[in-house]
Amino acid sequence: MATRTQSKSRTGSQSKTTGRSAAGSKSMSTSRTAPRASSSSRSSSSRSSKSQNEDMPNSKFHQLFMDQLKDIYWAEKALVKALGKMQKAATSEELADAISNHQEQTREHVNRLERVFESLGQTAKAKKCPAMEGLIEEGQEVIDDTEEDSSVRDAGLIICAQKIEHYEIATYGSLRTLAGRMGHEEVARLLDQTLGEEKETDVLLTQLAESSVNEEAAAE
């Protein structure tokens, strides 16, 4: 059983796997190479956000926004490390590559959040996120409870990864809306950029599951 599973995961249908990996990489790279606003535009927007931020430091609405911003900042930083473990545990090279690409993208998300804090005239601070902590622990449980080099493990990792993506999509979508409501246009733009990338990753994971992983896992 182990020989058949390894063959399917590592060497089966190389041309088909390569094609899918290229498509996934193209999707991820598109987000990374998206044109950025000019430095003068960013500076102007940053000054505007700082000014508006000074007008509402004691607003409960503003405090809610900052609390959630610190929450997702912690989550993204923790996720960088967790994705490294998931990538090493993945059976198929295609899934491993997709996770590796998203780990690189997540590092950029951390940097982007730091730009959000800067735009608001705040020091970047992290607040422990119990939700993300639980999702990361669930991913580790999948690794512990499944056989190495199995498609069942890959199916479980994809489920956990998509749960993480859905949490991030909900968070970034809400933060973008709140930022827009408070008139932080540059902040809303940065959050919207990350939101779009999280949605792309979720679609890619679905494609991986439906194209091969689930079928191979069911056959084990």
XYZ file of C-alpha atoms in Angstrom:
220
model
C 0.000 0.000 0.000
C 2.877 2.405 0.880
C 4.619 1.779 -2.465
C 1.469 2.488 -4.466
C 0.717 5.652 -2.469
C 4.227 7.056 -2.817
C 4.176 6.413 -6.525
C 0.948 8.322 -6.945
C 2.123 11.200 -4.760
C 5.682 11.651 -6.010
C 5.916 10.445 -9.605
C 2.431 9.896 -10.979
C 1.424 11.961 -14.009
C 4.305 14.413 -13.842
C 3.157 16.483 -16.785
C -0.313 16.970 -15.298
C 1.120 17.973 -11.902
C 3.531 20.403 -13.493
C 0.700 22.062 -15.382
C -1.387 22.517 -12.290
C 1.578 23.838 -10.290
C 2.333 26.387 -12.979
C -1.283 27.557 -12.916
C -1.215 27.860 -9.130
C 2.113 29.722 -9.183
C 0.787 32.103 -11.828
C -2.210 32.883 -9.614
C -0.024 33.559 -6.601
C 2.559 35.612 -8.531
C -0.119 37.813 -10.067
C -0.955 39.153 -6.622
C 2.684 39.736 -5.723
C 3.404 41.728 -8.870
C 0.312 43.943 -8.745
C 1.211 47.619 -9.333
C 1.582 49.710 -6.220
C 0.610 53.291 -5.679
C 3.365 55.881 -6.076
C 5.359 56.819 -2.983
C 3.951 60.357 -3.064
C 0.380 59.021 -3.149
C 1.088 56.636 -0.271
C 2.678 59.421 1.781
C -0.314 61.702 1.208
C -2.775 58.952 2.153
C -0.684 58.076 5.201
C -0.718 61.681 6.451
C -4.484 61.795 5.938
C -5.023 58.565 7.905
C -2.793 59.772 10.731
C -4.737 63.034 10.939
C -8.072 61.243 10.981
C -6.722 58.735 13.487
C -5.819 61.525 15.910
C -9.430 62.703 15.843
C -10.829 59.419 17.155
C -8.320 57.725 19.504
C -10.968 57.234 22.194
C -13.756 56.166 19.869
C -15.050 52.696 20.737
C -15.404 52.012 17.015
C -11.763 52.957 16.471
C -10.674 50.853 19.439
C -12.532 47.858 18.006
C -10.724 48.312 14.704
C -7.303 48.531 16.360
C -8.025 45.491 18.519
C -8.910 43.395 15.484
C -5.876 44.723 13.609
C -3.570 43.549 16.400
C -5.375 40.206 16.378
C -4.768 39.499 12.679
C -1.181 40.770 12.977
C -0.496 38.064 15.565
C -2.332 35.518 13.430
C -0.296 36.219 10.299
C 3.015 36.071 12.163
C 2.064 32.745 13.752
C 0.881 31.419 10.408
C 4.267 31.976 8.750
C 5.782 29.389 11.086
C 2.825 26.998 10.893
C 2.825 26.952 7.090
C 6.441 25.793 7.149
C 5.406 22.700 9.132
C 2.447 22.043 6.842
C 4.638 22.337 3.751
C 7.092 19.751 5.078
C 4.238 17.392 5.986
C 2.493 17.575 2.595
C 2.674 14.462 0.429
C 2.187 15.826 -3.084
C 4.729 18.226 -4.513
C 1.909 20.333 -5.900
C 0.373 20.943 -2.472
C 3.800 21.506 -0.923
C 4.565 24.141 -3.565
C 1.215 25.871 -3.035
C 1.782 26.040 0.731
C 5.332 27.307 0.232
C 4.090 30.043 -2.098
C 1.457 31.099 0.407
C 4.028 31.169 3.193
C 6.010 33.706 1.169
C 2.822 35.648 0.545
C 1.967 35.588 4.255
C 5.301 37.223 5.043
C 4.246 40.039 2.723
C 0.914 40.223 4.567
C 2.821 40.804 7.809
C 4.813 43.596 6.168
C 1.641 45.101 4.744
C -0.010 45.138 8.167
C 3.008 46.984 9.528
C 2.443 49.589 6.817
C -1.181 49.820 7.992
C -0.060 50.545 11.558
C 2.416 53.121 10.243
C -0.270 54.777 8.138
C -2.366 55.154 11.285
C 0.561 56.606 13.228
C 0.660 53.549 15.487
C 3.400 51.113 16.491
C 2.736 47.607 15.191
C 1.591 45.446 18.096
C 0.305 41.877 18.174
C -2.494 40.533 20.346
C -2.805 36.778 20.733
C -5.490 35.380 18.446
C -7.178 32.328 20.035
C -9.019 31.539 16.803
C -5.855 31.256 14.724
C -4.085 29.421 17.524
C -6.848 26.805 17.475
C -6.761 26.454 13.693
C -2.993 25.960 13.737
C -3.333 23.314 16.453
C -5.934 21.539 14.337
C -3.471 21.410 11.454
C -0.881 19.813 13.725
C -3.438 17.229 14.844
C -4.028 16.254 11.211
C -0.295 15.719 10.771
C -0.094 13.654 13.967
C -3.152 11.524 13.156
C -2.425 10.654 9.506
C 0.164 8.470 7.813
C 3.211 10.058 6.252
C 3.189 10.166 2.428
C -0.569 9.648 2.246
C -3.185 11.502 0.229
C -5.462 11.391 3.272
C -2.983 13.658 5.036
C -3.031 16.048 2.076
C -6.835 16.126 2.115
C -6.768 16.967 5.818
C -4.149 19.670 5.347
C -6.219 21.307 2.620
C -9.276 21.342 4.893
C -7.279 23.006 7.668
C -5.681 25.476 5.263
C -9.071 26.497 3.905
C -10.448 27.003 7.410
C -7.545 29.379 7.981
C -8.233 31.169 4.700
C -11.916 31.598 5.519
C -11.043 33.125 8.892
C -8.639 35.533 7.235
C -11.111 36.428 4.497
C -13.750 37.288 7.104
C -11.273 39.333 9.142
C -9.750 41.301 6.280
C -13.153 41.938 4.740
C -14.465 43.364 7.994
C -11.348 45.445 8.653
C -11.471 46.893 5.138
C -15.088 47.947 5.690
C -14.311 49.545 9.050
C -11.307 51.387 7.621
C -13.417 52.759 4.798
C -16.077 53.889 7.247
C -13.479 55.864 9.202
C -12.066 57.429 6.038
C -8.731 55.593 6.094
C -8.493 55.171 2.328
C -4.868 53.952 2.176
C -5.496 51.474 4.976
C -8.602 50.172 3.230
C -6.615 49.751 0.004
C -3.878 47.741 1.714
C -6.387 45.513 3.490
C -8.317 44.974 0.267
C -5.130 43.870 -1.500
C -4.524 41.181 1.105
C -8.189 40.172 1.027
C -7.951 39.514 -2.703
C -4.865 37.344 -2.250
C -6.526 35.282 0.486
C -9.486 34.630 -1.810
C -7.161 33.507 -4.607
C -5.437 31.067 -2.265
C -8.773 29.611 -1.188
C -9.730 29.005 -4.831
C -6.371 27.350 -5.525
C -6.786 24.993 -2.563
C -10.237 23.991 -3.808
C -8.794 23.244 -7.240
C -6.070 21.064 -5.727
C -8.571 19.101 -3.671
C -11.015 18.540 -6.513
C -8.465 17.797 -9.233
C -6.664 14.910 -7.555
C -6.165 14.895 -3.797
C -9.676 13.923 -2.698
C -9.944 11.180 -5.307
C -6.596 9.676 -4.328
C -7.404 9.943 -0.619
C -10.700 8.109 -1.126
C -8.854 5.260 -2.864
C -6.444 4.648 0.024
